[in-house]
Every structure is written in C-alpha cells, then in structure tokens.
Short mmCIF file of N, CA and C in Angstrom, two decimals:
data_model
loop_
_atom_site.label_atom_id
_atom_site.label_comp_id
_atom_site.label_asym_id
_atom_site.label_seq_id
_atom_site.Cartn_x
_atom_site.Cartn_y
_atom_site.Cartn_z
N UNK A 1322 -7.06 -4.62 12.12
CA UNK A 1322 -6.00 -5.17 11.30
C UNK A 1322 -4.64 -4.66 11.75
N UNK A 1323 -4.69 -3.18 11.51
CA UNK A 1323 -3.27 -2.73 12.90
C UNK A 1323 -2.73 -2.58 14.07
N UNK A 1324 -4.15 -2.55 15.12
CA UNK A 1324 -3.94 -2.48 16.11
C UNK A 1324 -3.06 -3.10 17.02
N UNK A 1325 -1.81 -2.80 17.33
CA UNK A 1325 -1.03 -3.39 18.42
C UNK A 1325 0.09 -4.05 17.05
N UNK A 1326 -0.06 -3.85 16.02
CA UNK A 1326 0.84 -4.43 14.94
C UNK A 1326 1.80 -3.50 14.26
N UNK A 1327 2.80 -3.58 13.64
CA UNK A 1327 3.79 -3.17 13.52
C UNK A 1327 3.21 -2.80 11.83
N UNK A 1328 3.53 -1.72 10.98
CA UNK A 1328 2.89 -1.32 10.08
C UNK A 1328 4.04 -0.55 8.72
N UNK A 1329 3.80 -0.52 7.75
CA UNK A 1329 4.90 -0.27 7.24
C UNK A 1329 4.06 0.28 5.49
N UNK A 1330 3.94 1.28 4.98
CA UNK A 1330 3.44 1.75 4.01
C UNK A 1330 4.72 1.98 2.99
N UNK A 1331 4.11 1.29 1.93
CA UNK A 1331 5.25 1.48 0.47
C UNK A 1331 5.10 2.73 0.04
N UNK A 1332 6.05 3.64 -0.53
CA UNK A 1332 5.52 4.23 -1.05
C UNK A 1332 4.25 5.30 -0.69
N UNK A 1333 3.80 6.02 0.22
CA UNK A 1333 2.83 6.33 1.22
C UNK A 1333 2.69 8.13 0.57
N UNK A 1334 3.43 8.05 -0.62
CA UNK A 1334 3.17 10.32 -0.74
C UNK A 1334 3.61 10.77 0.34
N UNK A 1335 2.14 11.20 0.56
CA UNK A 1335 2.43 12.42 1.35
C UNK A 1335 1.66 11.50 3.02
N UNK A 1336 1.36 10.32 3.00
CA UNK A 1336 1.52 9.45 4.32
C UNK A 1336 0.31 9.74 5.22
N UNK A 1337 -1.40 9.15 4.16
CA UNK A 1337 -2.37 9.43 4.91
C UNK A 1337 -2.56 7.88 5.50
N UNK A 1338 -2.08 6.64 5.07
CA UNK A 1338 -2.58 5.32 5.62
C UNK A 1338 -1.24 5.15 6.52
N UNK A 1339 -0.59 5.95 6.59
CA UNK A 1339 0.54 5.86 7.90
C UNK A 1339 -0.31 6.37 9.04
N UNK A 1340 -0.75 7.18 8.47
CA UNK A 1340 -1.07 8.35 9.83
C UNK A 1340 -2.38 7.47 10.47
N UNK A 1341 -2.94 7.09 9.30
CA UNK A 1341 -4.69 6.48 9.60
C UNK A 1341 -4.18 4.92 10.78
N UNK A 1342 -3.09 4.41 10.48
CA UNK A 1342 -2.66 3.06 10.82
C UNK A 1342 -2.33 3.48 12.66
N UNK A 1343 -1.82 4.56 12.61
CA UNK A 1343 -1.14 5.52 14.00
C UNK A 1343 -2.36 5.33 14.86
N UNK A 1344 -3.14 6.56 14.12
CA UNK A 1344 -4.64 6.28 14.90
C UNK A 1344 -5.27 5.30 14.99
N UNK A 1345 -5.15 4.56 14.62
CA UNK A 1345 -5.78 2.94 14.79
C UNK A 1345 -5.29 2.25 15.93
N UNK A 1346 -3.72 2.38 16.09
CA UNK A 1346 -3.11 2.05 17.66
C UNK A 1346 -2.14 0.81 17.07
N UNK A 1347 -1.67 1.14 15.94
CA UNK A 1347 -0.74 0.18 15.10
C UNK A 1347 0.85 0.51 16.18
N UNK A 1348 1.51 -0.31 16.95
CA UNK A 1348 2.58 -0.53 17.40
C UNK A 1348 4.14 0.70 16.89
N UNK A 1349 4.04 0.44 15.75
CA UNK A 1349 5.31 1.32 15.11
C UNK A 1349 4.76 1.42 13.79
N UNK A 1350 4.94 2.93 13.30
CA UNK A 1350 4.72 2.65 11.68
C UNK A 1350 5.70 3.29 11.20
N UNK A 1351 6.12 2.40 10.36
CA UNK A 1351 7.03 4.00 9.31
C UNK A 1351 6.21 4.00 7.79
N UNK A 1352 6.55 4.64 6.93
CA UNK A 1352 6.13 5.39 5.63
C UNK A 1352 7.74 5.34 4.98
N UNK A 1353 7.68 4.20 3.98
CA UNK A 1353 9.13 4.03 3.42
C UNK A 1353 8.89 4.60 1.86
N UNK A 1354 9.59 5.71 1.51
CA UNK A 1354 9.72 6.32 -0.08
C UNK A 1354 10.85 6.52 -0.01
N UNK A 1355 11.42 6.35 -1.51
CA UNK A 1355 12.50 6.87 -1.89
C UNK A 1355 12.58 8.76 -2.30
N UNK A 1356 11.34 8.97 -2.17
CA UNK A 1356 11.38 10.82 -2.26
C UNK A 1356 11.54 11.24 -1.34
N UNK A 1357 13.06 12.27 -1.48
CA UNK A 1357 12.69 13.01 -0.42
C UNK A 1357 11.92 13.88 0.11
N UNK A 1358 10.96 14.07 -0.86
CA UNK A 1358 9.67 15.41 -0.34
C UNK A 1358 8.83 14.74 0.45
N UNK A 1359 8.56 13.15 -0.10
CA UNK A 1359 7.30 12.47 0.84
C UNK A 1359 7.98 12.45 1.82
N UNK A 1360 8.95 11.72 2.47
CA UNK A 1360 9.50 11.98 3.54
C UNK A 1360 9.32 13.18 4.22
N UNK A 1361 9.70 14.50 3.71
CA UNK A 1361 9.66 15.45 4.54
C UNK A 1361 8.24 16.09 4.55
N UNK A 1362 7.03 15.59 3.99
CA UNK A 1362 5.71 15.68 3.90
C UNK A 1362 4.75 14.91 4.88
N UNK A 1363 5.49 13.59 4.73
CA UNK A 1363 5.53 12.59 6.02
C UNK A 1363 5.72 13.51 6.99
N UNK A 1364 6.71 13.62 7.39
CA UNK A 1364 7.05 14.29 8.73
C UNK A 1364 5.98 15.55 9.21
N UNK A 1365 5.71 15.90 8.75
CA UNK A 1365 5.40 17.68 8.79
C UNK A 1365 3.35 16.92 9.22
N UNK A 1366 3.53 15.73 8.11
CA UNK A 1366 1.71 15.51 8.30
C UNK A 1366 1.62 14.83 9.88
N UNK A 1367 2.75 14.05 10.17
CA UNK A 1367 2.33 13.46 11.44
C UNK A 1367 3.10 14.61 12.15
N UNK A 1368 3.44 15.37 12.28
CA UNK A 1368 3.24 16.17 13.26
C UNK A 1368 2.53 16.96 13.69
N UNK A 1369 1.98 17.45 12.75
CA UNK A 1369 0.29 18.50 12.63
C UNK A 1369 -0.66 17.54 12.78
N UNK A 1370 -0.70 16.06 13.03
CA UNK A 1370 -1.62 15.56 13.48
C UNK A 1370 -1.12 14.54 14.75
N UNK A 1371 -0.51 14.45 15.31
CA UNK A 1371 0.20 14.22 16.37
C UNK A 1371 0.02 12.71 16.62
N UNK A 1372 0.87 12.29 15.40
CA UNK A 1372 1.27 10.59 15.41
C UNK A 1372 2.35 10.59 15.19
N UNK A 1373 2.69 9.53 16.03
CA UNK A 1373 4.06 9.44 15.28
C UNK A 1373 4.56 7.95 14.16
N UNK A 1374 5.03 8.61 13.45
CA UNK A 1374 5.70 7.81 12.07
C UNK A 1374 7.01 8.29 11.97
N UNK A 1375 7.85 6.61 11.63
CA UNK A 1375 9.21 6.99 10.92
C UNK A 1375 9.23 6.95 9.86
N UNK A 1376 9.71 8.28 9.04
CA UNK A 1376 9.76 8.05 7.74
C UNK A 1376 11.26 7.34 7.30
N UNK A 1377 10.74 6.32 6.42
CA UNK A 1377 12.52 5.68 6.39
C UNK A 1377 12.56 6.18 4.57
N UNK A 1378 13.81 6.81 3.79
CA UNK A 1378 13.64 7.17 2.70
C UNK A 1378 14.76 6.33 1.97
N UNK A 1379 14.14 5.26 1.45
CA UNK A 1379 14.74 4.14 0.42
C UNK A 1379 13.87 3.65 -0.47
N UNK A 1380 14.26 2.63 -1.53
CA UNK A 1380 13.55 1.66 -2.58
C UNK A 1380 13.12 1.03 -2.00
N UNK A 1381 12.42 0.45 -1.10
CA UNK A 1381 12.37 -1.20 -0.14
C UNK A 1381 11.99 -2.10 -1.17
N UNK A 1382 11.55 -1.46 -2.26
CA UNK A 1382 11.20 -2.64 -2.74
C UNK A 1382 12.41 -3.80 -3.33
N UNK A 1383 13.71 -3.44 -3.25
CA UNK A 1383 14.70 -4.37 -3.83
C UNK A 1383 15.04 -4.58 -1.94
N UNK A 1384 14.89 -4.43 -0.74
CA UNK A 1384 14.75 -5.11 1.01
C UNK A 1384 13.43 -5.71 1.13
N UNK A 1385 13.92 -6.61 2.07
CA UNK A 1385 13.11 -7.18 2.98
C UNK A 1385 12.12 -6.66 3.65
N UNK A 1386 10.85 -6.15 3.85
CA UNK A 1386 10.16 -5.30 4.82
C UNK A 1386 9.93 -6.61 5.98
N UNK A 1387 10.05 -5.66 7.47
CA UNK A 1387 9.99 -6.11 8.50
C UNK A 1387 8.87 -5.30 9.19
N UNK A 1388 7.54 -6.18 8.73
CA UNK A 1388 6.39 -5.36 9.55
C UNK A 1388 5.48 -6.41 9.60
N UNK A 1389 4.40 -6.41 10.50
CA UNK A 1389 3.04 -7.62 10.46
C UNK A 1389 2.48 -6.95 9.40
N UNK A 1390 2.14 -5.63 9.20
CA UNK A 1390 1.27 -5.14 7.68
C UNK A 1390 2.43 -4.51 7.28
N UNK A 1391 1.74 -4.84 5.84
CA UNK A 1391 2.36 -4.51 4.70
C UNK A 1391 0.96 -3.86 3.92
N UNK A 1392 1.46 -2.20 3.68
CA UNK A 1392 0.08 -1.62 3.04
C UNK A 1392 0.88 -0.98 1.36
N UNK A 1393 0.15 -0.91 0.34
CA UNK A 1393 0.85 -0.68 -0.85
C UNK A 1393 -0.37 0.17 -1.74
N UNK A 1394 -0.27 1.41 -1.99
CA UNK A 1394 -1.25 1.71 -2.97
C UNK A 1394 -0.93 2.29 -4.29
N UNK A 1395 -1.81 2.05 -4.89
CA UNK A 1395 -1.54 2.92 -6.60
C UNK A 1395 0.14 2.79 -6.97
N UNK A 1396 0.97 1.57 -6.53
CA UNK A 1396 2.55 1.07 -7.10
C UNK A 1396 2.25 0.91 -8.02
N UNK A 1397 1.43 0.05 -8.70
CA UNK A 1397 1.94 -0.80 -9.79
C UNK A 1397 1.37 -0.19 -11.30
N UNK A 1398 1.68 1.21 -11.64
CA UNK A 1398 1.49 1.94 -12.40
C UNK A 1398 2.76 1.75 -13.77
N UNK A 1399 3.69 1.57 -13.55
CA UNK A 1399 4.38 1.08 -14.47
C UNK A 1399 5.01 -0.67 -14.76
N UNK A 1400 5.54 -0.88 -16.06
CA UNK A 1400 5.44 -2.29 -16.12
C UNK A 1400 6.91 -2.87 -15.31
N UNK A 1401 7.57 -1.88 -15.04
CA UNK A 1401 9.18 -2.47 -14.06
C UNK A 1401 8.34 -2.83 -12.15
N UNK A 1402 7.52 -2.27 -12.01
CA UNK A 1402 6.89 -2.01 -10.83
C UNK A 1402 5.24 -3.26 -10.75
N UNK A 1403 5.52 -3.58 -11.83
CA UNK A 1403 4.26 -4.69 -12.13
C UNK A 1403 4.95 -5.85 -11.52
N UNK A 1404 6.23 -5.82 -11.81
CA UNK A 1404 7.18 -6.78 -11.89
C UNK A 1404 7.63 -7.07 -10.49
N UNK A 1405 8.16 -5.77 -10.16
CA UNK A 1405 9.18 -5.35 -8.75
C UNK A 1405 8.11 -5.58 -7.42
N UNK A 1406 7.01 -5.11 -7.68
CA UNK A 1406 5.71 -5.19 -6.39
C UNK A 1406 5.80 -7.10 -5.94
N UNK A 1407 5.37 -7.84 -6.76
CA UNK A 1407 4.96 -9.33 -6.59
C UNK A 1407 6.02 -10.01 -6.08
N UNK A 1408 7.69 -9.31 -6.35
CA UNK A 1408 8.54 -10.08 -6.16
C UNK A 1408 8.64 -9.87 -4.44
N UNK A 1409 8.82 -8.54 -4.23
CA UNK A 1409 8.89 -7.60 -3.11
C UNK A 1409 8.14 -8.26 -2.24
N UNK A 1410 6.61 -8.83 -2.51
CA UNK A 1410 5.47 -9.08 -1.47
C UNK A 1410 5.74 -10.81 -1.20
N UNK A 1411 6.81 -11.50 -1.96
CA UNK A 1411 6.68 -12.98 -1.94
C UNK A 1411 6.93 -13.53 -0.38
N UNK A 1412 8.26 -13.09 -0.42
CA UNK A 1412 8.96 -13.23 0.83
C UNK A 1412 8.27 -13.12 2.37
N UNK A 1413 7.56 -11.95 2.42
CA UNK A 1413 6.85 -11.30 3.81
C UNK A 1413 5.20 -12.77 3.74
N UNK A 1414 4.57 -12.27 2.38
CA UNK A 1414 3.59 -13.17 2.08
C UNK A 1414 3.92 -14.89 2.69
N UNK A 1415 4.34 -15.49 2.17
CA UNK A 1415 4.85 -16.77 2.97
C UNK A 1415 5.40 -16.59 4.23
N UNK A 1416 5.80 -15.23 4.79
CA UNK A 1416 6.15 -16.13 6.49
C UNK A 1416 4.81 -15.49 7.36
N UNK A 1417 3.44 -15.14 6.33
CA UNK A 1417 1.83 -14.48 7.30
C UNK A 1417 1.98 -12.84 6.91
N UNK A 1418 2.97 -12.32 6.66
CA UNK A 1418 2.28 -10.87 6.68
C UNK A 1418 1.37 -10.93 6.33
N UNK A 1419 0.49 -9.69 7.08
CA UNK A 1419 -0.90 -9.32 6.06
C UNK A 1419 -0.45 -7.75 5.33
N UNK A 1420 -0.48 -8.27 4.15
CA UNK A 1420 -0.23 -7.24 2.90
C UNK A 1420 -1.85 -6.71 2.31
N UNK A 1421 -1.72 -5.67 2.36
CA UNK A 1421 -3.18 -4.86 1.83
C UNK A 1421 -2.30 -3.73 0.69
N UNK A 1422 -3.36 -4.05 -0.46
CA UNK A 1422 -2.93 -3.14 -1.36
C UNK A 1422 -4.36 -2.36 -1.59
N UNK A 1423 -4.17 -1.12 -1.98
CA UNK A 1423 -5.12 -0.24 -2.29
C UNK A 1423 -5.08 0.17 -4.01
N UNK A 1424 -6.14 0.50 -4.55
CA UNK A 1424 -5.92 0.82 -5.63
C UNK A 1424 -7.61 1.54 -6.27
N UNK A 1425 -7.31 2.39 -7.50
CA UNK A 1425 -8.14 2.91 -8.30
C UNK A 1425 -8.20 1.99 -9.20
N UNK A 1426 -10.02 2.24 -9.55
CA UNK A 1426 -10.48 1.03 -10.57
C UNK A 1426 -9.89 1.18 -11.90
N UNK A 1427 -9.21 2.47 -12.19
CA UNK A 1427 -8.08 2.68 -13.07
C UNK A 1427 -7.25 2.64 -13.04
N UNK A 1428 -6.73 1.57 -11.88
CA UNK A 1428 -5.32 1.36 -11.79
C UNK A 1428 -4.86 -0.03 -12.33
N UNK A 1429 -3.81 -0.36 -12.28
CA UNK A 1429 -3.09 -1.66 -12.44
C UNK A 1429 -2.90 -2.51 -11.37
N UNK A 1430 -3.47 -3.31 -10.95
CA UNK A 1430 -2.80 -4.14 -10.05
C UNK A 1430 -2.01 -5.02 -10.14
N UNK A 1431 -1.34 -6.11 -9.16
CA UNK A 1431 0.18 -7.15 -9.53
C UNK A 1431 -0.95 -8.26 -9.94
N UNK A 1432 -0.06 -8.94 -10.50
CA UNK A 1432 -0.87 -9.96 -10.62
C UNK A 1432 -0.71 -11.63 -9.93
N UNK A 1433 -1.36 -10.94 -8.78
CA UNK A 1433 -2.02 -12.02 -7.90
C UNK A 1433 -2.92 -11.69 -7.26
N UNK A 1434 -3.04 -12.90 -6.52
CA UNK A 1434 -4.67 -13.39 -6.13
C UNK A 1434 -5.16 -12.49 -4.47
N UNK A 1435 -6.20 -12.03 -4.99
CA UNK A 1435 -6.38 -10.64 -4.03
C UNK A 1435 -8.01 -11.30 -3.40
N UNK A 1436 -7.63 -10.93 -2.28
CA UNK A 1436 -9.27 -10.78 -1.40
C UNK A 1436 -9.99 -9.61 -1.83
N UNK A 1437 -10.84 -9.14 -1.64
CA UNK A 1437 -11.49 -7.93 -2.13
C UNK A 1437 -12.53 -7.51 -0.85
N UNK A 1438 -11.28 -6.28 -0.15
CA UNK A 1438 -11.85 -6.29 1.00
C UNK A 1438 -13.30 -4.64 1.59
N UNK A 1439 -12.70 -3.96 0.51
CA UNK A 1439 -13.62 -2.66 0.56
C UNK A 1439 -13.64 -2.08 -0.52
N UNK A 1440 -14.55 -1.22 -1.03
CA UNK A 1440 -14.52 -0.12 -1.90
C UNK A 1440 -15.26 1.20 -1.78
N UNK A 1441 -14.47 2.34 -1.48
CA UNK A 1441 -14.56 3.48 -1.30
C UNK A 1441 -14.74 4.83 -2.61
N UNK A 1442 -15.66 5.46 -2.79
CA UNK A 1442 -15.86 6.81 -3.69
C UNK A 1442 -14.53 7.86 -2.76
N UNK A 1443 -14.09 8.13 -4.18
CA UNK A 1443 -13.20 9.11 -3.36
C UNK A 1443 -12.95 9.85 -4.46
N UNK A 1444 -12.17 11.19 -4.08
CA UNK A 1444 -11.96 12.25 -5.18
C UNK A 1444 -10.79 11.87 -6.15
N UNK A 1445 -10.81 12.55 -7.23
CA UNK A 1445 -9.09 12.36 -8.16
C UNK A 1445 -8.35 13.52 -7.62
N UNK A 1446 -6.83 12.95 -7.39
CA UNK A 1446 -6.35 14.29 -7.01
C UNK A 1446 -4.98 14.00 -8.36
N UNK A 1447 -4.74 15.43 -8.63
CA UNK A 1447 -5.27 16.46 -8.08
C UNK A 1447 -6.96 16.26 -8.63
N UNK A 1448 -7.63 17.23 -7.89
CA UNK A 1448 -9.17 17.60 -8.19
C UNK A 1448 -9.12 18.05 -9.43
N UNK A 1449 -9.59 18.12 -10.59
CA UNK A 1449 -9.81 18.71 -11.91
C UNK A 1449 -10.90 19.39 -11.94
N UNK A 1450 -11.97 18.44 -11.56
CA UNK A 1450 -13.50 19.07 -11.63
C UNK A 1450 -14.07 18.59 -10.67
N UNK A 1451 -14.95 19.36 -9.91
CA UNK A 1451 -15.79 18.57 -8.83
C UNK A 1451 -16.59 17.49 -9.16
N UNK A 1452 -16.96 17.07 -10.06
CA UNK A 1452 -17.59 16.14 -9.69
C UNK A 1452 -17.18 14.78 -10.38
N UNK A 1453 -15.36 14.82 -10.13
CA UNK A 1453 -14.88 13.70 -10.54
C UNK A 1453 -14.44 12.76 -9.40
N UNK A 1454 -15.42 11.53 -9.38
CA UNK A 1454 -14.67 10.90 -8.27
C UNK A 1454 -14.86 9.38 -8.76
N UNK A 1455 -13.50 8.71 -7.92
CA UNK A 1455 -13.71 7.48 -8.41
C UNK A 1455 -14.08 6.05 -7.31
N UNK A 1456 -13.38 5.23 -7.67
CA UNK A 1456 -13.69 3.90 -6.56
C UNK A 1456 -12.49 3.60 -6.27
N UNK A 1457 -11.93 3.74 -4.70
CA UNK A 1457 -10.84 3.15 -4.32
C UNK A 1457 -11.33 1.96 -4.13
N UNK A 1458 -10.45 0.68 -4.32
CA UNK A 1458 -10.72 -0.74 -3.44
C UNK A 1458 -9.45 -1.23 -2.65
N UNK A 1459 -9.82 -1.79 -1.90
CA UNK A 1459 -8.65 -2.38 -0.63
C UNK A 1459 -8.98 -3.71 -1.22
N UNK A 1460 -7.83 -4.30 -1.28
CA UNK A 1460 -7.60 -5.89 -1.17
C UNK A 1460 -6.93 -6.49 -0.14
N UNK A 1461 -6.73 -7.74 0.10
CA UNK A 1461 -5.61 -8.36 0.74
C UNK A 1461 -4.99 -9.47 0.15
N UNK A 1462 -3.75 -10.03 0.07
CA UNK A 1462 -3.14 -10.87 -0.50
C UNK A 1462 -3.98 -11.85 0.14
N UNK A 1463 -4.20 -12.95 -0.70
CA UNK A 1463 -5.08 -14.30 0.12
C UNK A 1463 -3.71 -14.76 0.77
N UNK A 1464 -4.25 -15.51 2.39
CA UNK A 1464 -3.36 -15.94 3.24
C UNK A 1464 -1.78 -16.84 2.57
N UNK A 1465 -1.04 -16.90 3.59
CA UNK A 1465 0.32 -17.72 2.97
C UNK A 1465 -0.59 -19.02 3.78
N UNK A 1466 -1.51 -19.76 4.11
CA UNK A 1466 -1.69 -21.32 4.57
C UNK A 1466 -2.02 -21.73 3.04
N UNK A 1467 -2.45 -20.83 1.99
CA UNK A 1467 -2.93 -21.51 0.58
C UNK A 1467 -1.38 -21.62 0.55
N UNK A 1468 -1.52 -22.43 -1.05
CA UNK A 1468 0.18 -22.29 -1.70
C UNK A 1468 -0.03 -20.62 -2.34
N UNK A 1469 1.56 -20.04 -2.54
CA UNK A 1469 1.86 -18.82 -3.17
C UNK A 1469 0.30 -18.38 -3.81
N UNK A 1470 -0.22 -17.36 -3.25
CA UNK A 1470 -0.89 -16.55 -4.40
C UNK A 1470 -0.58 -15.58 -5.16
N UNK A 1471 0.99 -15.42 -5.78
CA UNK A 1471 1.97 -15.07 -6.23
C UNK A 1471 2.14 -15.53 -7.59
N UNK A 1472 1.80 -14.86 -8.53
CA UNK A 1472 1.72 -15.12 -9.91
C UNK A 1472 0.37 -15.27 -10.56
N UNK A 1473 -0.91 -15.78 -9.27
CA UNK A 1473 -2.14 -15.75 -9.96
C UNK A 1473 -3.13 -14.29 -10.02
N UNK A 1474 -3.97 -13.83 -10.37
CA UNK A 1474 -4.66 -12.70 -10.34
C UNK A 1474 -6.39 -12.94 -9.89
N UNK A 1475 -6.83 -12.31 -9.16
CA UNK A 1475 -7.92 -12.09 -9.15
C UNK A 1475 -9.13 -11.41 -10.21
#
C-alpha cells in the first residue's frame, strides 16, 4: 500500500505508522501534529530506528494533505473532530488518495463508508493491567470511482 508512495500520518503521537510506512519503502513520509512533543518524539523515534520522517508540526486538518496515503488513527475522539476528520478526508478522497484510518473497537469513527481491512489484538496504553488488550481495526475509505463515501457510515 506504501511502497514507493508518498505517506503522510495525522496526528501520528509518538509516530509508530510513520516509521512502519519508512520500513515498508514508502517514498517520503512525514508525521503531521500540532504537538510539539510528538514532533520532537517523532524525531528522536526515527532516529533510533533509522528512518527517515519529516515531522511537519501543524492542524492539517483545516490544509490540504499532499500525499498518495493518507493514514489517521484514534482522531475522531471528540465531536469538533467527528466533524473536522470527514471534511479534511473529502478533498484528497475524490482526487484517489488511499486514506486508511485505524481505530479501537472503543473508538469513534467519522461517519463514512469504510472497507474493513484488518483487525489486530493489541495492548491499552498506557498498560493498566496485563491482561488488558483490545482490537485495533484498519479500514479504508471505499474508492473515489463510487460517488462520495463521505457522509455515509459503515
């Protein structure tokens, strides 16, 4: 999905699907947050693992992202960001990006129409108790050849 493609993580923490996208042989990635700690967490992780990522530190979500992927996880936790995610993904979505969002089965997702591409056991962090773990799932926005899948939900 990244390989040789240009890659661009919303929001990324501390920037493990930047780094994972690197190793994959993704073209350019950056890791765009408006924190400055992820940024400088960003930095410090791809260097101790020797990828390189630009961390760019803004909102993107009120810009344009300029990438073939578009990766987004655990955003849409509040209801301004329920809002701000779908609008953010319209634009890229209609000219082919492939947008992958990640999320916990306790999370919120936008509401539109999602492929349902994996689901992974993984830990809660922080860790509380060992033997709390949950289900990540990967989606993908269904293609821009349908009309908008922008406003509908899976």
């Amino acid at each position: 999905i990244v390989c040789g493609r240009t890659f661009t993580d919303t929001a990324p923490g501390w920037g493990i699907a930047p780094m994972a996208a690197a190793m994959a042989g993704a073209a350019q990635v950056s890791a765009v947050d408006p924190d400055p700690l992820a940024s400088a967490a960003i930095a410090m992780n791809a260097k101790a693992n020797g990828v390189l990522i630009v961390p760019v530190m803004e909102d993107i979500l009120g810009n344009e992202p300029h990438a073939d992927v578009i990766f987004i996880a655990d955003l849409v936790y509040e209801p301004e960001l329920a809002t701000r995610v779908p609008r953010f993904l319209d634009p890229p979505h209609r000219e082919g990006v492939t947008v992958l969002l990640a999320d916990r089965t306790t999370a919120r997702r936008p509401p539109v129409e999602l492929e349902f591409l994996a689901r992974y056991r993984a830990p809660l962090t922080p860790m509380l108790d060992e033997s709390r773990f949950e289900d990540a799932n990967v989606w993908r926005l269904e293609t821009a050849t349908q009309p908008s899948a922008l406003g509908k939900r899976t």
